[in-house]
């Protein structure tokens, strides 16, 4: 008998002996197994869903400095595309999109916020990368916005290409993929630059507008968004070249697959409704559909919601509460001049795609 097989036999024998001994003291092996399982279960803390339901709200980390995605309106209320993702999860859990407490986090402290359990989720222009997947202890939900990094410059500089930024000072936010992409791109092209680093969007764009940097770099969507806030938007040019892939989306702390699934299927509900032409205005007309796929989606048959620990019609609450993906985009981003690009349903030439609700 090989050493490995001997070890396996000894381990198996030990397990049987343990269960037999437990059975002698408590009645049967089956009883011992059940008691052991109960002890383990009692030692496990409640899942995030239970905590959220007991608390009565979802704690969601967001940005407050990026119009269109996450910012404060004139009434001091949070608004934006990423804000609506938080509200969609609230709608899925409570049937009400407004049971959310928004917590502002920066690029520098968002990792701590999710690792510590201070927040239940992050919905804040955060790029999905391998290192964040592993080092943050995070589980990403579906990508909700496919973006890429670009540059904005004053028109009067005459700069139209990245090569013409050789030797420039460039404003960039600290602790972001943007900072690393900038360094990688310039090094690979043999270009020189001087970074001027800030902690947030407001500080970065204020410095850029004051002329403290020759250019500013960030996600294309962010550059488009923030340009609308500059005193003379037409005096600034966003260069055509994009230097990176930036899949942006919400994330939760790893270790709770149920909560991660709730995030996933909430987002996919908005994708799926978009595919089928289901909106916040017309969803009631689909409630008695004969299409079995639609019937499962709206909770008329099957147990889709039950599998997640939610109501059968959770997807209806999501769409009624915040709308489908196109409604989110058109409400928050289209007015800023952000084009859909890849961020369309696969049925319209984009790459947004929901798994089957079955």
mmCIF file of C-alpha atoms in Angstrom:
data_model
loop_
_atom_site.group_PDB
_atom_site.id
_atom_site.type_symbol
_atom_site.label_atom_id
_atom_site.label_comp_id
_atom_site.label_asym_id
_atom_site.label_seq_id
_atom_site.Cartn_x
_atom_site.Cartn_y
_atom_site.Cartn_z
ATOM 1 C CA UNK A 1 0.000 0.000 0.000
ATOM 2 C CA UNK A 2 1.431 3.410 -0.971
ATOM 3 C CA UNK A 3 2.008 6.107 1.675
ATOM 4 C CA UNK A 4 -0.760 8.260 0.166
ATOM 5 C CA UNK A 5 -3.279 5.397 0.227
ATOM 6 C CA UNK A 6 -2.244 4.588 3.810
ATOM 7 C CA UNK A 7 -2.847 8.200 4.852
ATOM 8 C CA UNK A 8 -6.272 8.218 3.218
ATOM 9 C CA UNK A 9 -7.192 4.915 4.938
ATOM 10 C CA UNK A 10 -6.046 6.180 8.326
ATOM 11 C CA UNK A 11 -8.006 9.427 7.863
ATOM 12 C CA UNK A 12 -11.131 7.574 6.874
ATOM 13 C CA UNK A 13 -10.753 5.139 9.791
ATOM 14 C CA UNK A 14 -10.283 8.049 12.178
ATOM 15 C CA UNK A 15 -13.426 9.747 10.919
ATOM 16 C CA UNK A 16 -15.480 6.564 11.320
ATOM 17 C CA UNK A 17 -14.055 5.971 14.784
ATOM 18 C CA UNK A 18 -14.935 9.517 15.811
ATOM 19 C CA UNK A 19 -18.500 9.177 14.582
ATOM 20 C CA UNK A 20 -18.853 5.768 16.232
ATOM 21 C CA UNK A 21 -17.659 7.190 19.523
ATOM 22 C CA UNK A 22 -20.057 10.080 19.203
ATOM 23 C CA UNK A 23 -22.830 7.614 18.435
ATOM 24 C CA UNK A 24 -22.070 5.628 21.600
ATOM 25 C CA UNK A 25 -22.414 8.714 23.762
ATOM 26 C CA UNK A 26 -25.495 10.234 22.140
ATOM 27 C CA UNK A 27 -27.448 7.376 20.653
ATOM 28 C CA UNK A 28 -26.568 6.956 16.972
ATOM 29 C CA UNK A 29 -23.977 8.035 14.446
ATOM 30 C CA UNK A 30 -26.723 9.935 12.630
ATOM 31 C CA UNK A 31 -27.536 11.869 15.783
ATOM 32 C CA UNK A 32 -23.897 12.726 16.251
ATOM 33 C CA UNK A 33 -23.602 13.993 12.705
ATOM 34 C CA UNK A 34 -26.730 16.119 13.085
ATOM 35 C CA UNK A 35 -25.573 17.556 16.384
ATOM 36 C CA UNK A 36 -22.213 18.408 14.882
ATOM 37 C CA UNK A 37 -23.853 20.148 11.940
ATOM 38 C CA UNK A 38 -26.076 22.151 14.281
ATOM 39 C CA UNK A 39 -23.070 23.219 16.318
ATOM 40 C CA UNK A 40 -21.279 24.415 13.205
ATOM 41 C CA UNK A 41 -24.360 26.265 11.990
ATOM 42 C CA UNK A 42 -24.823 28.009 15.321
ATOM 43 C CA UNK A 43 -21.226 29.199 15.226
ATOM 44 C CA UNK A 44 -21.684 30.868 11.832
ATOM 45 C CA UNK A 45 -22.695 34.523 11.949
ATOM 46 C CA UNK A 46 -25.817 35.593 10.054
ATOM 47 C CA UNK A 47 -25.351 36.175 6.351
ATOM 48 C CA UNK A 48 -25.317 39.654 4.871
ATOM 49 C CA UNK A 49 -28.931 39.342 3.705
ATOM 50 C CA UNK A 50 -30.101 38.658 7.274
ATOM 51 C CA UNK A 51 -28.055 41.557 8.586
ATOM 52 C CA UNK A 52 -29.442 43.888 5.934
ATOM 53 C CA UNK A 53 -33.017 42.808 6.614
ATOM 54 C CA UNK A 54 -32.569 43.248 10.377
ATOM 55 C CA UNK A 55 -30.988 46.670 9.872
ATOM 56 C CA UNK A 56 -33.698 47.702 7.440
ATOM 57 C CA UNK A 57 -31.333 49.200 4.882
ATOM 58 C CA UNK A 58 -28.456 48.447 2.533
ATOM 59 C CA UNK A 59 -25.171 50.187 3.345
ATOM 60 C CA UNK A 60 -23.763 51.134 -0.041
ATOM 61 C CA UNK A 61 -20.397 52.817 -0.683
ATOM 62 C CA UNK A 62 -20.519 55.429 -3.436
ATOM 63 C CA UNK A 63 -18.792 58.388 -5.046
ATOM 64 C CA UNK A 64 -20.138 61.898 -4.450
ATOM 65 C CA UNK A 65 -17.945 63.767 -6.947
ATOM 66 C CA UNK A 66 -18.797 62.252 -10.331
ATOM 67 C CA UNK A 67 -21.917 63.715 -11.965
ATOM 68 C CA UNK A 68 -23.936 61.136 -13.844
ATOM 69 C CA UNK A 69 -22.493 58.277 -11.815
ATOM 70 C CA UNK A 70 -22.495 59.418 -8.193
ATOM 71 C CA UNK A 71 -22.994 62.947 -6.880
ATOM 72 C CA UNK A 72 -25.211 65.114 -4.707
ATOM 73 C CA UNK A 73 -27.984 67.149 -6.317
ATOM 74 C CA UNK A 74 -29.102 70.623 -5.299
ATOM 75 C CA UNK A 75 -31.236 69.103 -2.528
ATOM 76 C CA UNK A 76 -28.341 67.143 -1.072
ATOM 77 C CA UNK A 77 -29.704 63.817 -2.340
ATOM 78 C CA UNK A 78 -27.500 61.215 -3.981
ATOM 79 C CA UNK A 79 -28.104 60.717 -7.679
ATOM 80 C CA UNK A 80 -26.465 58.906 -10.560
ATOM 81 C CA UNK A 81 -26.038 55.642 -12.426
ATOM 82 C CA UNK A 82 -24.039 53.929 -9.664
ATOM 83 C CA UNK A 83 -26.458 55.265 -7.061
ATOM 84 C CA UNK A 84 -29.293 53.553 -8.915
ATOM 85 C CA UNK A 85 -27.455 50.222 -8.714
ATOM 86 C CA UNK A 86 -27.571 50.544 -4.913
ATOM 87 C CA UNK A 87 -31.249 51.413 -5.101
ATOM 88 C CA UNK A 88 -31.919 48.384 -7.316
ATOM 89 C CA UNK A 89 -30.469 46.048 -4.668
ATOM 90 C CA UNK A 90 -32.646 47.747 -2.048
ATOM 91 C CA UNK A 91 -35.677 47.168 -4.283
ATOM 92 C CA UNK A 92 -34.759 43.486 -4.673
ATOM 93 C CA UNK A 93 -34.428 42.975 -0.919
ATOM 94 C CA UNK A 94 -37.169 45.220 0.468
ATOM 95 C CA UNK A 95 -39.447 45.943 -2.479
ATOM 96 C CA UNK A 96 -38.464 49.582 -1.935
ATOM 97 C CA UNK A 97 -35.545 51.293 -3.714
ATOM 98 C CA UNK A 98 -35.087 53.884 -0.990
ATOM 99 C CA UNK A 99 -33.975 51.708 1.924
ATOM 100 C CA UNK A 100 -30.325 52.562 1.342
ATOM 101 C CA UNK A 101 -27.750 54.413 3.401
ATOM 102 C CA UNK A 102 -25.109 55.892 1.126
ATOM 103 C CA UNK A 103 -21.580 56.056 2.483
ATOM 104 C CA UNK A 104 -19.056 58.168 0.578
ATOM 105 C CA UNK A 105 -15.714 56.459 0.043
ATOM 106 C CA UNK A 106 -12.632 57.578 -1.847
ATOM 107 C CA UNK A 107 -10.363 55.617 -4.143
ATOM 108 C CA UNK A 108 -7.976 55.308 -1.202
ATOM 109 C CA UNK A 109 -10.354 53.937 1.461
ATOM 110 C CA UNK A 110 -12.870 51.867 -0.527
ATOM 111 C CA UNK A 111 -10.797 48.685 -0.042
ATOM 112 C CA UNK A 112 -10.931 49.081 3.741
ATOM 113 C CA UNK A 113 -14.667 49.791 3.622
ATOM 114 C CA UNK A 114 -15.483 46.500 1.884
ATOM 115 C CA UNK A 115 -12.947 44.381 3.793
ATOM 116 C CA UNK A 116 -14.092 45.602 7.204
ATOM 117 C CA UNK A 117 -17.770 45.001 6.505
ATOM 118 C CA UNK A 118 -18.500 48.696 7.043
ATOM 119 C CA UNK A 119 -20.553 48.538 3.847
ATOM 120 C CA UNK A 120 -22.588 45.758 2.253
ATOM 121 C CA UNK A 121 -21.543 46.675 -1.265
ATOM 122 C CA UNK A 122 -19.621 49.199 -3.320
ATOM 123 C CA UNK A 123 -21.128 50.867 -6.371
ATOM 124 C CA UNK A 124 -18.518 53.436 -7.246
ATOM 125 C CA UNK A 125 -16.702 53.499 -10.647
ATOM 126 C CA UNK A 126 -14.410 50.664 -9.578
ATOM 127 C CA UNK A 127 -12.441 48.691 -12.151
ATOM 128 C CA UNK A 128 -12.407 44.895 -11.924
ATOM 129 C CA UNK A 129 -8.802 43.634 -11.834
ATOM 130 C CA UNK A 130 -7.121 40.403 -10.791
ATOM 131 C CA UNK A 131 -5.293 41.949 -7.842
ATOM 132 C CA UNK A 132 -8.452 43.563 -6.476
ATOM 133 C CA UNK A 133 -10.278 40.273 -6.933
ATOM 134 C CA UNK A 134 -7.721 38.569 -4.694
ATOM 135 C CA UNK A 135 -6.205 41.200 -2.400
ATOM 136 C CA UNK A 136 -9.385 43.084 -1.568
ATOM 137 C CA UNK A 137 -11.284 39.964 -0.520
ATOM 138 C CA UNK A 138 -13.994 41.148 -2.890
ATOM 139 C CA UNK A 139 -16.440 39.472 -5.231
ATOM 140 C CA UNK A 140 -17.366 41.563 -8.249
ATOM 141 C CA UNK A 141 -20.842 41.655 -9.680
ATOM 142 C CA UNK A 142 -21.537 41.984 -13.396
ATOM 143 C CA UNK A 143 -19.764 44.785 -15.223
ATOM 144 C CA UNK A 144 -22.315 47.569 -15.598
ATOM 145 C CA UNK A 145 -20.183 49.990 -17.620
ATOM 146 C CA UNK A 146 -17.403 49.095 -20.056
ATOM 147 C CA UNK A 147 -15.011 52.021 -20.133
ATOM 148 C CA UNK A 148 -11.430 52.925 -20.983
ATOM 149 C CA UNK A 149 -8.888 55.495 -19.857
ATOM 150 C CA UNK A 150 -8.273 58.688 -21.784
ATOM 151 C CA UNK A 151 -6.874 62.204 -21.524
ATOM 152 C CA UNK A 152 -8.331 65.698 -21.528
ATOM 153 C CA UNK A 153 -6.320 68.795 -22.473
ATOM 154 C CA UNK A 154 -6.990 72.504 -23.046
ATOM 155 C CA UNK A 155 -7.776 73.104 -26.710
ATOM 156 C CA UNK A 156 -5.318 75.992 -26.918
ATOM 157 C CA UNK A 157 -2.366 73.639 -26.266
ATOM 158 C CA UNK A 158 -2.864 72.181 -29.748
ATOM 159 C CA UNK A 159 -2.290 68.678 -28.333
ATOM 160 C CA UNK A 160 -4.224 65.942 -30.145
ATOM 161 C CA UNK A 161 -2.175 62.782 -29.467
ATOM 162 C CA UNK A 162 -0.612 61.083 -26.457
ATOM 163 C CA UNK A 163 2.862 61.398 -27.973
ATOM 164 C CA UNK A 164 2.481 65.164 -27.821
ATOM 165 C CA UNK A 165 2.171 64.850 -24.032
ATOM 166 C CA UNK A 166 5.857 63.885 -23.774
ATOM 167 C CA UNK A 167 7.307 65.862 -20.857
ATOM 168 C CA UNK A 168 3.869 67.045 -19.653
ATOM 169 C CA UNK A 169 2.576 67.332 -16.099
ATOM 170 C CA UNK A 170 -0.528 65.169 -15.736
ATOM 171 C CA UNK A 171 -3.187 65.248 -13.027
ATOM 172 C CA UNK A 172 -4.224 61.808 -11.771
ATOM 173 C CA UNK A 173 -6.138 60.330 -8.834
ATOM 174 C CA UNK A 174 -4.087 58.309 -6.343
ATOM 175 C CA UNK A 175 -4.792 54.659 -5.614
ATOM 176 C CA UNK A 176 -6.470 53.943 -8.942
ATOM 177 C CA UNK A 177 -5.845 51.769 -11.983
ATOM 178 C CA UNK A 178 -5.588 55.115 -13.782
ATOM 179 C CA UNK A 179 -2.328 55.899 -12.021
ATOM 180 C CA UNK A 180 -0.736 52.575 -13.027
ATOM 181 C CA UNK A 181 -2.057 52.699 -16.606
ATOM 182 C CA UNK A 182 -0.567 56.168 -17.017
ATOM 183 C CA UNK A 183 2.867 55.009 -15.903
ATOM 184 C CA UNK A 184 2.731 51.835 -18.016
ATOM 185 C CA UNK A 185 1.643 53.649 -21.182
ATOM 186 C CA UNK A 186 4.280 56.349 -20.996
ATOM 187 C CA UNK A 187 7.047 53.896 -20.122
ATOM 188 C CA UNK A 188 6.126 51.546 -22.978
ATOM 189 C CA UNK A 189 6.217 54.456 -25.454
ATOM 190 C CA UNK A 190 9.407 55.972 -24.118
ATOM 191 C CA UNK A 191 7.644 59.146 -23.022
ATOM 192 C CA UNK A 192 8.336 61.282 -19.964
ATOM 193 C CA UNK A 193 5.754 62.875 -17.675
ATOM 194 C CA UNK A 194 5.397 64.363 -14.211
ATOM 195 C CA UNK A 195 2.407 63.094 -12.212
ATOM 196 C CA UNK A 196 0.453 65.530 -10.036
ATOM 197 C CA UNK A 197 -1.475 63.273 -7.668
ATOM 198 C CA UNK A 198 -4.725 64.006 -5.803
ATOM 199 C CA UNK A 199 -7.166 62.035 -3.653
ATOM 200 C CA UNK A 200 -10.414 62.670 -5.497
ATOM 201 C CA UNK A 201 -12.226 63.884 -8.599
ATOM 202 C CA UNK A 202 -12.920 67.393 -7.301
ATOM 203 C CA UNK A 203 -9.331 68.111 -6.322
ATOM 204 C CA UNK A 204 -7.975 66.663 -9.563
ATOM 205 C CA UNK A 205 -10.254 68.652 -11.866
ATOM 206 C CA UNK A 206 -9.913 71.848 -9.860
ATOM 207 C CA UNK A 207 -6.153 71.655 -10.238
ATOM 208 C CA UNK A 208 -6.474 70.901 -13.935
ATOM 209 C CA UNK A 209 -8.814 73.830 -14.526
ATOM 210 C CA UNK A 210 -6.447 76.106 -12.601
ATOM 211 C CA UNK A 211 -3.671 75.164 -15.021
ATOM 212 C CA UNK A 212 -1.562 73.216 -12.553
ATOM 213 C CA UNK A 213 -1.342 70.315 -15.015
ATOM 214 C CA UNK A 214 -0.997 70.165 -18.790
ATOM 215 C CA UNK A 215 -3.506 67.299 -18.967
ATOM 216 C CA UNK A 216 -5.829 65.222 -16.821
ATOM 217 C CA UNK A 217 -6.351 61.493 -17.183
ATOM 218 C CA UNK A 218 -9.182 59.210 -16.105
ATOM 219 C CA UNK A 219 -11.966 56.982 -17.382
ATOM 220 C CA UNK A 220 -13.469 58.380 -20.581
ATOM 221 C CA UNK A 221 -16.898 58.506 -18.966
ATOM 222 C CA UNK A 222 -15.502 60.497 -16.035
ATOM 223 C CA UNK A 223 -13.776 62.949 -18.362
ATOM 224 C CA UNK A 224 -17.007 63.485 -20.280
ATOM 225 C CA UNK A 225 -18.923 63.878 -17.033
ATOM 226 C CA UNK A 226 -16.522 66.328 -15.432
ATOM 227 C CA UNK A 227 -15.982 68.402 -18.576
ATOM 228 C CA UNK A 228 -19.629 69.468 -18.335
ATOM 229 C CA UNK A 229 -18.786 70.992 -14.923
ATOM 230 C CA UNK A 230 -15.881 73.129 -16.162
ATOM 231 C CA UNK A 231 -16.493 76.855 -16.604
ATOM 232 C CA UNK A 232 -15.787 76.675 -20.357
ATOM 233 C CA UNK A 233 -16.367 73.058 -21.443
ATOM 234 C CA UNK A 234 -15.698 73.776 -25.110
ATOM 235 C CA UNK A 235 -12.210 74.965 -24.237
ATOM 236 C CA UNK A 236 -11.177 71.385 -23.451
ATOM 237 C CA UNK A 237 -10.573 68.416 -25.736
ATOM 238 C CA UNK A 238 -10.816 64.727 -24.841
ATOM 239 C CA UNK A 239 -8.228 62.886 -26.908
ATOM 240 C CA UNK A 240 -9.552 60.099 -29.130
ATOM 241 C CA UNK A 241 -7.121 57.377 -28.036
ATOM 242 C CA UNK A 242 -8.104 55.061 -25.199
ATOM 243 C CA UNK A 243 -5.233 53.310 -23.390
ATOM 244 C CA UNK A 244 -6.932 50.670 -21.250
ATOM 245 C CA UNK A 245 -9.900 48.442 -20.527
ATOM 246 C CA UNK A 246 -11.904 49.579 -17.497
ATOM 247 C CA UNK A 247 -14.754 47.172 -16.662
ATOM 248 C CA UNK A 248 -16.632 49.088 -13.967
ATOM 249 C CA UNK A 249 -19.124 47.478 -11.644
ATOM 250 C CA UNK A 250 -20.391 46.858 -8.124
ATOM 251 C CA UNK A 251 -18.766 44.482 -5.651
ATOM 252 C CA UNK A 252 -19.368 42.816 -2.314
ATOM 253 C CA UNK A 253 -17.137 41.241 0.303
ATOM 254 C CA UNK A 254 -16.153 37.655 -0.494
ATOM 255 C CA UNK A 255 -17.438 34.779 1.614
ATOM 256 C CA UNK A 256 -21.201 35.151 1.226
ATOM 257 C CA UNK A 257 -22.317 33.555 -2.048
ATOM 258 C CA UNK A 258 -25.995 34.285 -1.377
ATOM 259 C CA UNK A 259 -25.390 38.020 -1.094
ATOM 260 C CA UNK A 260 -23.153 37.958 -4.182
ATOM 261 C CA UNK A 261 -25.910 36.147 -6.091
ATOM 262 C CA UNK A 262 -28.454 38.753 -5.017
ATOM 263 C CA UNK A 263 -26.220 41.480 -6.442
ATOM 264 C CA UNK A 264 -25.647 39.496 -9.645
ATOM 265 C CA UNK A 265 -29.265 38.693 -10.365
ATOM 266 C CA UNK A 266 -30.422 42.195 -9.483
ATOM 267 C CA UNK A 267 -28.122 43.607 -12.171
ATOM 268 C CA UNK A 268 -29.008 40.840 -14.607
ATOM 269 C CA UNK A 269 -32.698 41.599 -14.052
ATOM 270 C CA UNK A 270 -32.055 45.082 -15.451
ATOM 271 C CA UNK A 271 -30.125 43.607 -18.390
ATOM 272 C CA UNK A 272 -32.847 41.034 -19.088
ATOM 273 C CA UNK A 273 -35.669 43.559 -18.925
ATOM 274 C CA UNK A 274 -33.744 45.681 -21.424
ATOM 275 C CA UNK A 275 -33.460 42.690 -23.773
ATOM 276 C CA UNK A 276 -37.191 42.074 -23.622
ATOM 277 C CA UNK A 277 -38.335 45.684 -23.815
ATOM 278 C CA UNK A 278 -39.679 45.574 -20.256
ATOM 279 C CA UNK A 279 -39.614 48.994 -18.590
ATOM 280 C CA UNK A 280 -40.771 50.588 -15.353
ATOM 281 C CA UNK A 281 -43.729 51.988 -17.306
ATOM 282 C CA UNK A 282 -44.967 48.823 -19.004
ATOM 283 C CA UNK A 283 -43.940 45.958 -16.706
ATOM 284 C CA UNK A 284 -47.495 45.453 -15.438
ATOM 285 C CA UNK A 285 -48.515 44.382 -18.951
ATOM 286 C CA UNK A 286 -46.045 41.485 -18.734
ATOM 287 C CA UNK A 287 -47.344 40.068 -15.455
ATOM 288 C CA UNK A 288 -49.850 37.769 -17.188
ATOM 289 C CA UNK A 289 -47.580 36.881 -20.115
ATOM 290 C CA UNK A 290 -47.881 33.380 -21.573
ATOM 291 C CA UNK A 291 -44.147 33.280 -22.343
ATOM 292 C CA UNK A 292 -42.650 30.870 -19.760
ATOM 293 C CA UNK A 293 -39.394 32.850 -19.701
ATOM 294 C CA UNK A 294 -41.214 36.060 -18.841
ATOM 295 C CA UNK A 295 -43.418 34.259 -16.313
ATOM 296 C CA UNK A 296 -40.349 33.030 -14.432
ATOM 297 C CA UNK A 297 -38.817 36.498 -14.594
ATOM 298 C CA UNK A 298 -41.845 38.215 -13.057
ATOM 299 C CA UNK A 299 -42.353 35.469 -10.459
ATOM 300 C CA UNK A 300 -45.589 34.095 -11.901
ATOM 301 C CA UNK A 301 -44.135 30.584 -11.886
ATOM 302 C CA UNK A 302 -41.027 28.835 -10.654
ATOM 303 C CA UNK A 303 -39.092 29.764 -7.527
ATOM 304 C CA UNK A 304 -36.413 32.150 -8.799
ATOM 305 C CA UNK A 305 -36.784 34.587 -5.922
ATOM 306 C CA UNK A 306 -36.998 31.856 -3.291
ATOM 307 C CA UNK A 307 -33.642 30.453 -4.411
ATOM 308 C CA UNK A 308 -32.076 33.823 -3.567
ATOM 309 C CA UNK A 309 -33.953 34.297 -0.305
ATOM 310 C CA UNK A 310 -36.104 37.024 -1.885
ATOM 311 C CA UNK A 311 -39.748 37.442 -2.876
ATOM 312 C CA UNK A 312 -40.898 35.671 -6.012
ATOM 313 C CA UNK A 313 -41.419 38.974 -7.834
ATOM 314 C CA UNK A 314 -38.140 40.627 -6.779
ATOM 315 C CA UNK A 315 -37.304 41.404 -10.418
ATOM 316 C CA UNK A 316 -40.603 43.267 -10.788
ATOM 317 C CA UNK A 317 -39.702 45.387 -7.762
ATOM 318 C CA UNK A 318 -36.291 46.155 -9.288
ATOM 319 C CA UNK A 319 -37.713 47.292 -12.619
ATOM 320 C CA UNK A 320 -40.580 49.248 -11.066
ATOM 321 C CA UNK A 321 -38.224 50.845 -8.578
ATOM 322 C CA UNK A 322 -35.331 51.900 -10.823
ATOM 323 C CA UNK A 323 -36.032 50.746 -14.381
ATOM 324 C CA UNK A 324 -34.176 48.566 -16.848
ATOM 325 C CA UNK A 325 -30.568 49.205 -17.870
ATOM 326 C CA UNK A 326 -31.478 51.619 -20.676
ATOM 327 C CA UNK A 327 -33.624 53.644 -18.310
ATOM 328 C CA UNK A 328 -30.698 53.978 -15.892
ATOM 329 C CA UNK A 329 -28.364 55.009 -18.688
ATOM 330 C CA UNK A 330 -30.748 57.463 -20.336
ATOM 331 C CA UNK A 331 -31.697 59.058 -17.021
ATOM 332 C CA UNK A 332 -28.154 59.573 -15.767
ATOM 333 C CA UNK A 333 -25.608 59.485 -18.583
ATOM 334 C CA UNK A 334 -27.228 60.350 -21.902
ATOM 335 C CA UNK A 335 -27.880 63.973 -20.813
ATOM 336 C CA UNK A 336 -24.112 64.386 -20.297
ATOM 337 C CA UNK A 337 -23.346 63.272 -23.839
ATOM 338 C CA UNK A 338 -22.084 59.802 -22.863
ATOM 339 C CA UNK A 339 -22.634 57.413 -25.772
ATOM 340 C CA UNK A 340 -23.756 53.812 -25.270
ATOM 341 C CA UNK A 341 -20.937 52.127 -27.214
ATOM 342 C CA UNK A 342 -20.455 48.606 -25.855
ATOM 343 C CA UNK A 343 -22.947 49.333 -23.084
ATOM 344 C CA UNK A 344 -25.976 48.057 -24.939
ATOM 345 C CA UNK A 345 -27.814 44.770 -24.862
ATOM 346 C CA UNK A 346 -26.327 42.099 -27.105
ATOM 347 C CA UNK A 347 -29.619 42.307 -29.012
ATOM 348 C CA UNK A 348 -28.666 45.870 -30.006
ATOM 349 C CA UNK A 349 -25.016 45.275 -30.846
ATOM 350 C CA UNK A 350 -23.551 45.695 -27.360
ATOM 351 C CA UNK A 351 -22.077 43.143 -24.962
ATOM 352 C CA UNK A 352 -24.511 43.272 -22.017
ATOM 353 C CA UNK A 353 -25.960 39.800 -21.590
ATOM 354 C CA UNK A 354 -28.051 38.231 -18.831
ATOM 355 C CA UNK A 355 -27.986 34.499 -18.040
ATOM 356 C CA UNK A 356 -31.361 32.735 -18.274
ATOM 357 C CA UNK A 357 -33.882 33.181 -15.468
ATOM 358 C CA UNK A 358 -34.647 29.478 -15.154
#
